XYZ file of C-alpha atoms in Angstrom:
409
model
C 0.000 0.000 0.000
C 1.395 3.739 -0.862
C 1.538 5.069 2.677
C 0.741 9.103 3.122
C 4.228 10.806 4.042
C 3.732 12.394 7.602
C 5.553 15.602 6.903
C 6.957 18.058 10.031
C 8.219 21.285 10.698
C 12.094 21.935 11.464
C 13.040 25.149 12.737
C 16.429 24.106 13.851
C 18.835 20.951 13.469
C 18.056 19.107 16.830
C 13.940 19.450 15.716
C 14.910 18.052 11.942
C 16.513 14.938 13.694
C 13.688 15.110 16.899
C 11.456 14.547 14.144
C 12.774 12.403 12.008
C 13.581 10.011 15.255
C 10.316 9.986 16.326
C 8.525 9.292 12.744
C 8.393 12.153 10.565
C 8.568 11.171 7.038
C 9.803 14.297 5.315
C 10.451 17.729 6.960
C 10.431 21.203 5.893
C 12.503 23.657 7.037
C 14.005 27.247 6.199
C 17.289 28.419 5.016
C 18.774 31.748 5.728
C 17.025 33.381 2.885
C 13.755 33.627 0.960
C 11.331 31.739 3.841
C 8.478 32.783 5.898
C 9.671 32.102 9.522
C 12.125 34.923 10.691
C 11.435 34.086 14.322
C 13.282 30.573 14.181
C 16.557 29.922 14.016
C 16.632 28.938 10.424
C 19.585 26.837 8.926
C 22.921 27.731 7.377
C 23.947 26.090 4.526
C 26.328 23.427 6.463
C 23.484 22.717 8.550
C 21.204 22.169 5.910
C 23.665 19.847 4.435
C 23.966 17.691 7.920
C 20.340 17.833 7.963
C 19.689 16.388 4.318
C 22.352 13.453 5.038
C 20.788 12.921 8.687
C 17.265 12.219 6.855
C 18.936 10.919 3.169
C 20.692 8.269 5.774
C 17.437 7.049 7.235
C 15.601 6.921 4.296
C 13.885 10.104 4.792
C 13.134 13.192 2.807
C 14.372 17.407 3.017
C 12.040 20.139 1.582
C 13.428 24.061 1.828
C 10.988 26.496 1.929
C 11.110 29.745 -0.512
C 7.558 30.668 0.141
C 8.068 34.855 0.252
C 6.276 37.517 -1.718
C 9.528 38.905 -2.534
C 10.504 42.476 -3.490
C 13.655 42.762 -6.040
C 15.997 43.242 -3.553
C 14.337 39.836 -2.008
C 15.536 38.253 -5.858
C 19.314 38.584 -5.455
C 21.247 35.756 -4.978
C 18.660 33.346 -5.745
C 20.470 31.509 -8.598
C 23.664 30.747 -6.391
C 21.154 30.004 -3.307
C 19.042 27.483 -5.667
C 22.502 25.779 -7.224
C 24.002 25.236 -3.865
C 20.727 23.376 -2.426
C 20.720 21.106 -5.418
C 24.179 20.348 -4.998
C 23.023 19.582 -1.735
C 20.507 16.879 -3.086
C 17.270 19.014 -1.178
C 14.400 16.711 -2.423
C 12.281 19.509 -3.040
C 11.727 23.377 -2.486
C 7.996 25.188 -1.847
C 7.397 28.806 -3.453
C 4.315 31.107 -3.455
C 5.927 33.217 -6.507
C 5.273 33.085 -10.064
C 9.012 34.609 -10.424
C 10.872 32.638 -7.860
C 9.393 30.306 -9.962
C 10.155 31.025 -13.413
C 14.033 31.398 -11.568
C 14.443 27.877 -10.405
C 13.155 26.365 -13.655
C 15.861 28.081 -15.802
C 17.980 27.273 -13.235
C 17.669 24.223 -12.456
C 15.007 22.564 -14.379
C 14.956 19.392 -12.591
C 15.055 20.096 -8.985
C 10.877 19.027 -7.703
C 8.490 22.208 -6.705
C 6.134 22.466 -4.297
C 3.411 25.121 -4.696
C 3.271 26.939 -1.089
C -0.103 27.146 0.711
C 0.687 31.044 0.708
C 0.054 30.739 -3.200
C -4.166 30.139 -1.997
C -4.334 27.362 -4.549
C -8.246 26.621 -3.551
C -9.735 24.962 -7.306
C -8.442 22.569 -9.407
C -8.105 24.985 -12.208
C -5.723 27.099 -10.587
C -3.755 23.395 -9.748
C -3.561 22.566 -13.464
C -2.383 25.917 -13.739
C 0.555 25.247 -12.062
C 0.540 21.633 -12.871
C 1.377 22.927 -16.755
C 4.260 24.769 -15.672
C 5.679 22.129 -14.092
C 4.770 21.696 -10.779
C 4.070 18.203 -9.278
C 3.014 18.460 -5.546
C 0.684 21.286 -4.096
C 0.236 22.437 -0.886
C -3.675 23.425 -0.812
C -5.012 26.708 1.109
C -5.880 26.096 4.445
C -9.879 27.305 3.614
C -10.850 24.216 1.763
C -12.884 21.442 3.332
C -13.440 17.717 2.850
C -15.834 17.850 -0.232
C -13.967 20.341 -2.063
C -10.347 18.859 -1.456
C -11.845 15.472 -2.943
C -13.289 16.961 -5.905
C -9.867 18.455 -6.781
C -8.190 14.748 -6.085
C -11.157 13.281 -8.664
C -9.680 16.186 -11.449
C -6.422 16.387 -11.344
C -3.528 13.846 -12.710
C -2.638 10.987 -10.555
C 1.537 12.234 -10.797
C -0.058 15.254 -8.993
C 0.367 14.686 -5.402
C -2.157 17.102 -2.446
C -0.359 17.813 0.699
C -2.414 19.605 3.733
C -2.274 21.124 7.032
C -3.337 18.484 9.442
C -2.398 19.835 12.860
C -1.055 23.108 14.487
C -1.643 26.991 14.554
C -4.190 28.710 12.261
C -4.192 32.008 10.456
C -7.316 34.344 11.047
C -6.107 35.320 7.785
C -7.058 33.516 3.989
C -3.504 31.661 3.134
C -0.802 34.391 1.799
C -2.754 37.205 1.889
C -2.506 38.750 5.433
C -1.467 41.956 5.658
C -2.506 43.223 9.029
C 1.272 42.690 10.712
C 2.419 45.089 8.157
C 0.428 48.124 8.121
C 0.405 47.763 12.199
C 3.696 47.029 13.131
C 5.797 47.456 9.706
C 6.687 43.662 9.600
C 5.777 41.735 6.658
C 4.283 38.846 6.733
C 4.344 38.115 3.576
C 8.302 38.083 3.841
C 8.650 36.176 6.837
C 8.360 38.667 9.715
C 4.835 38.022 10.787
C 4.223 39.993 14.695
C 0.837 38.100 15.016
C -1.282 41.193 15.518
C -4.688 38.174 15.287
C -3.422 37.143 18.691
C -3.308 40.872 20.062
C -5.881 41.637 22.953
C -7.922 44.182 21.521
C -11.019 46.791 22.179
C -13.809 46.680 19.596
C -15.852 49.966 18.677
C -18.880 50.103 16.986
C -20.617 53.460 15.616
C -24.252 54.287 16.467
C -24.581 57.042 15.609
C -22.286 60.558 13.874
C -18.945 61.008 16.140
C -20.669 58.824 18.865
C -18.842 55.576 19.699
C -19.750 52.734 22.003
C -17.093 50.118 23.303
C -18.381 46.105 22.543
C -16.705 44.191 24.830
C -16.571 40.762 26.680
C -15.104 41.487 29.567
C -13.445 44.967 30.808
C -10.011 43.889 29.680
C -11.143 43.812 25.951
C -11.360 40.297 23.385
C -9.057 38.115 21.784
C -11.529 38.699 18.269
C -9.050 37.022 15.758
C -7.436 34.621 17.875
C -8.109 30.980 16.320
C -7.981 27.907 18.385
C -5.118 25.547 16.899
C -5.885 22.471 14.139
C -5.982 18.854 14.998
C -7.302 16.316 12.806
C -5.543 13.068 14.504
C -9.142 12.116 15.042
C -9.486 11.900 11.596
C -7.029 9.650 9.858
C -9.148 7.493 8.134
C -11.075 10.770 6.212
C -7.977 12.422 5.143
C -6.527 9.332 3.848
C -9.454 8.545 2.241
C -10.132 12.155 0.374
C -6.742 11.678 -1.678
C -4.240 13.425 -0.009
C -0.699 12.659 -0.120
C 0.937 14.528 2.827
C -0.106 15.641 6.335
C 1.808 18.598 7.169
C 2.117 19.460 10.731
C 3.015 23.257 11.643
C 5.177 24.569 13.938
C 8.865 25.419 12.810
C 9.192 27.767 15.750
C 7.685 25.094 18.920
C 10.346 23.136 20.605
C 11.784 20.054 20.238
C 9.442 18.629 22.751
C 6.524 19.840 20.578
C 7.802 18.339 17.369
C 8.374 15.086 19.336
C 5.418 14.511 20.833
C 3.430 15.371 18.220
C 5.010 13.699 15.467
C 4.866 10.819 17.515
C 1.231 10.824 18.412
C -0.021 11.067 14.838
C 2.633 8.234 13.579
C 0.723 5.840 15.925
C -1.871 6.876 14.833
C -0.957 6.101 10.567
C 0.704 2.770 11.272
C -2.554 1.743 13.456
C -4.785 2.681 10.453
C -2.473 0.762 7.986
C -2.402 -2.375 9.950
C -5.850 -3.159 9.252
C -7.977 -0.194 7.257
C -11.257 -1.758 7.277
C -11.270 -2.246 11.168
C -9.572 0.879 12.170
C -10.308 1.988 15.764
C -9.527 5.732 17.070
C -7.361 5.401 20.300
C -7.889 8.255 22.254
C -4.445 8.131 24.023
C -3.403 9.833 20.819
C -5.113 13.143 21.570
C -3.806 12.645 25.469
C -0.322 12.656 24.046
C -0.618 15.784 21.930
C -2.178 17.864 24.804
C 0.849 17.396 26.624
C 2.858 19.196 24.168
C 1.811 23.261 24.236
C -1.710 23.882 22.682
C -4.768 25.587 21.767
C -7.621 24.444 22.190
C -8.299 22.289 18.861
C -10.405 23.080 15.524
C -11.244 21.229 12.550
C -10.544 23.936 10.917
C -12.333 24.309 7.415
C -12.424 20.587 6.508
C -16.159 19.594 8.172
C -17.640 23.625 6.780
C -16.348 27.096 7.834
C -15.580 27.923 11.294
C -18.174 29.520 13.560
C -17.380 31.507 16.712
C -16.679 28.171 18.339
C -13.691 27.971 16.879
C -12.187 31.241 18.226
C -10.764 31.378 21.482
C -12.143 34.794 22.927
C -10.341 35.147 26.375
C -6.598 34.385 25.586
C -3.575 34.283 23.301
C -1.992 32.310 25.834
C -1.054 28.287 24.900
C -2.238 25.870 27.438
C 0.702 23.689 28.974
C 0.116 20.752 31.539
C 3.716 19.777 31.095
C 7.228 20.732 31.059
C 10.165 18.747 29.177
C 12.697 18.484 31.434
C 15.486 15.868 30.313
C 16.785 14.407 27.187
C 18.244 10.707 27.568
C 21.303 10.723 25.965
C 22.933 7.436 27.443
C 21.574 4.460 29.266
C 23.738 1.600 31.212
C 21.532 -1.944 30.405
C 23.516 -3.284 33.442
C 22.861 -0.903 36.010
C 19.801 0.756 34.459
C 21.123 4.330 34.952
C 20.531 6.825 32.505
C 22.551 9.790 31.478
C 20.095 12.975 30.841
C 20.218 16.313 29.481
C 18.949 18.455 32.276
C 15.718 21.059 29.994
C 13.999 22.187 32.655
C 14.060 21.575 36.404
C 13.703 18.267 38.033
C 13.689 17.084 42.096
C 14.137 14.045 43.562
C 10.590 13.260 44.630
C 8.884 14.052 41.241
C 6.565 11.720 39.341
C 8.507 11.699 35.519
C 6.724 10.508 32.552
C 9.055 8.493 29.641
C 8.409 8.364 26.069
C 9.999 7.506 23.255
C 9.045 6.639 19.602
C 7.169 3.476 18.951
C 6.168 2.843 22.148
C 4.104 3.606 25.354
C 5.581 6.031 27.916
C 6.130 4.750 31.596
C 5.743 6.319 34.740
C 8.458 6.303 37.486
C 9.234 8.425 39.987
C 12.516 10.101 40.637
C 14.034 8.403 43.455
C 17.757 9.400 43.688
C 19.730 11.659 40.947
C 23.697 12.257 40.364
C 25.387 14.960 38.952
C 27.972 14.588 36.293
C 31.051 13.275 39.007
C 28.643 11.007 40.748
C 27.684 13.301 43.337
C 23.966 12.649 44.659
C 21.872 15.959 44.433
C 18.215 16.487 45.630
C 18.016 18.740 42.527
C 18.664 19.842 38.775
C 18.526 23.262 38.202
C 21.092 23.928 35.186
C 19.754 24.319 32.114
C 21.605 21.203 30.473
C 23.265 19.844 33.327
C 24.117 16.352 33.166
C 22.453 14.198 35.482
C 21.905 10.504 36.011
C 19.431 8.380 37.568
C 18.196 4.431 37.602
C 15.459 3.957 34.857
C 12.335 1.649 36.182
C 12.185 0.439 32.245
C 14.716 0.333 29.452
C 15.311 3.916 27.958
C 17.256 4.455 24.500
C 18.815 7.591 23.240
C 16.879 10.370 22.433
C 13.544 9.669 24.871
C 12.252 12.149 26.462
C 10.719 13.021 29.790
C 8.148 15.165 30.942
C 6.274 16.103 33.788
C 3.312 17.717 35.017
C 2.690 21.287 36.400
C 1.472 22.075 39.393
C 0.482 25.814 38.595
């Protein structure tokens, strides 16, 4: 059976490999240059090419994004930037821009295109469009639902693959056309710099009557109006696989490690459980549990089941809901003794109940009993951010697991 790719954001070189590790397919990430997300880290060119080895070696796939609404200035250097990445063997770069575009097919003819989501490719028309010129895999607007998505997959060829957001933030915006960051703050988001002005707090006037103005509020410290609660589809594996889609693309280049991780994860279970046995597929709900201990919204369906309704805003807060912190990395473990070695990420005490995860399995619980520091000194607690710390394991741990906890405020 041809398996959907489960495709996930990499805003840095430890989240490319976090999610690679724990079952990403493909990920997409940004270079220095001609991508939408200033506020990560981004990737030189060197790390770019450890990434693409680090996924080429595990059979895994590298996309670069080059999704701007560029200026000229935002043109210069493209050729050299576009040579070097398919030196680099990238498997595939996504662009919004008819002339970005038109400059990586004289460039390089052969290197695969992606059309960006920013591009608000919402008919099949507009796909064959770009289909003509070349392009074999687009990434639908976010505004399209169920129905419409499989009436494009019924019209368009079958070397024309359909990749769509499946889980994470959501623009109050349509796809690539927001301009609201600019004209308030003087940061484009079309060119990577978005401020999020939709998750502002903000007071809403309405006019009665001439020069007379009311304030329409929800509560005296204003409303959250354009704030939109996150995606999450994991609930619905069987439809989207079902409506002809190719890729589930999971957002979030500038979450953590953790984030990547544990979501990643959850919706991997989910995929191999539905491809073990189609016809009898069963929704666990321990995959939504997993993903709400990763930073959230609450969850949408976004546009697939109709358009949102005021349900799907979240009117009192910009503010993520966290039950849980990431506080170690395993980076060794001792089979004989059962110790562990851990990167110290946030702070842990002797005493605290620890949750362990890792990909393709359950977690365990355990509680932390005794902990050493890096020359075998007991401490009661680790509060350097990436001290070194060891303690005994209840179950066998393997490089790169994780553990978590739960907060108490």
């Amino acid at each position: 059976m041809n398996k959907i790719e489960l495709l996930a954001p990499a805003g840095d070189l430890e989240k490319l490999k976090m999610a690679i590790i724990y079952g990403a397919d493909a990920v997409y990430l940004g270079g220095e240059s001609f991508g939408l997300r200033k506020a990560s880290k981004n990737f030189s060119m060197k790390e770019i090419e450890e990434g693409i080895n680090f996924a080429h070696e595990r059979g895994k796939k590298v996309y670069i994004t080059m999704n701007i609404v560029p200026h000229n200035e935002d043109l210069v250097g493209l050729e050299d930037y576009i040579t070097e990445l398919y030196n680099l063997k990238v498997d595939g770069v996504l662009v919004s821009d008819p002339g970005i575009f038109s400059v990586i097919r004289r460039t390089i003819p052969d290197l695969p295109i992606h059309l960006s989501t920013q591009a608000s490719a919402t008919n099949y028309e507009t796909i064959m469009f770009w289909y003509n010129l070349g392009i074999r895999r687009v990434v639908l607007a976010r505004e399209l639902s169920f129905k419409e998505i499989e009436d494009i997959t019924k019209k368009i060829p079958k070397d024309l693959e359909i990749e769509t957001f499946v889980h994470g933030a959501m623009c109050i915006s349509y796809s690539g056309r927001c301009l609201l960051s600019n004209y308030m703050t003087g940061r484009d988001a079309n060119r990577g710099d978005c401020a999020h002005p939709c998750r502002y707090k903000y007071h809403l006037m309405e006019e009665k009557r001439p020069r007379e103005y009311f304030p329409v509020y929800e509560e005296d410290e204003g409303t959250f109006i354009f704030n939109s609660k996150d995606l999450c589809m994991i609930e619905h594996i069987p439809e989207l696989i079902k409506s002809g889609i190719k890729s589930f693309k999971i957002e979030g280049r500038v979450k953590s490690s953790y984030y990547v991780a544990t979501v990643v994860r959850a919706y991997r279970m989910a995929i191999d459980e539905y491809y073990k046995n189609p016809e009898n597929y069963s929704y666990n709900s321990k995959w939504l549990e997993e993903i709400t201990k990763a930073s959230h919204r609450d969850f949408t369906k976004g546009f697939y089941f109709g358009k949102p309704t005021e349900e799907d805003q979240v009117y009192t807060s910009s503010s993520y809901i966290r039950g849980y912190d990431f506080v170690g990395l395993i980076l060794d473990y001792d089979k004989n003794t059962k110790i562990a070695t851990i990167e110290q990420r946030n702070r842990m005490f002797v005493g605290d109940e620890i949750e362990v995860f890792g990909p393709n399995k359950d977690y365990f619980v355990q509680t932390i009993d005794k902990m050493w520091d890096e020359e075998d000194n007991e401490i009661e607690v680790a509060p350097h951010p990436q001290q070194i710390v060891k303690m005994k394991m209840a179950y066998p741990v393997e490089k790169m697991d994780m553990i978590r906890k739960g907060r108490k405020d």
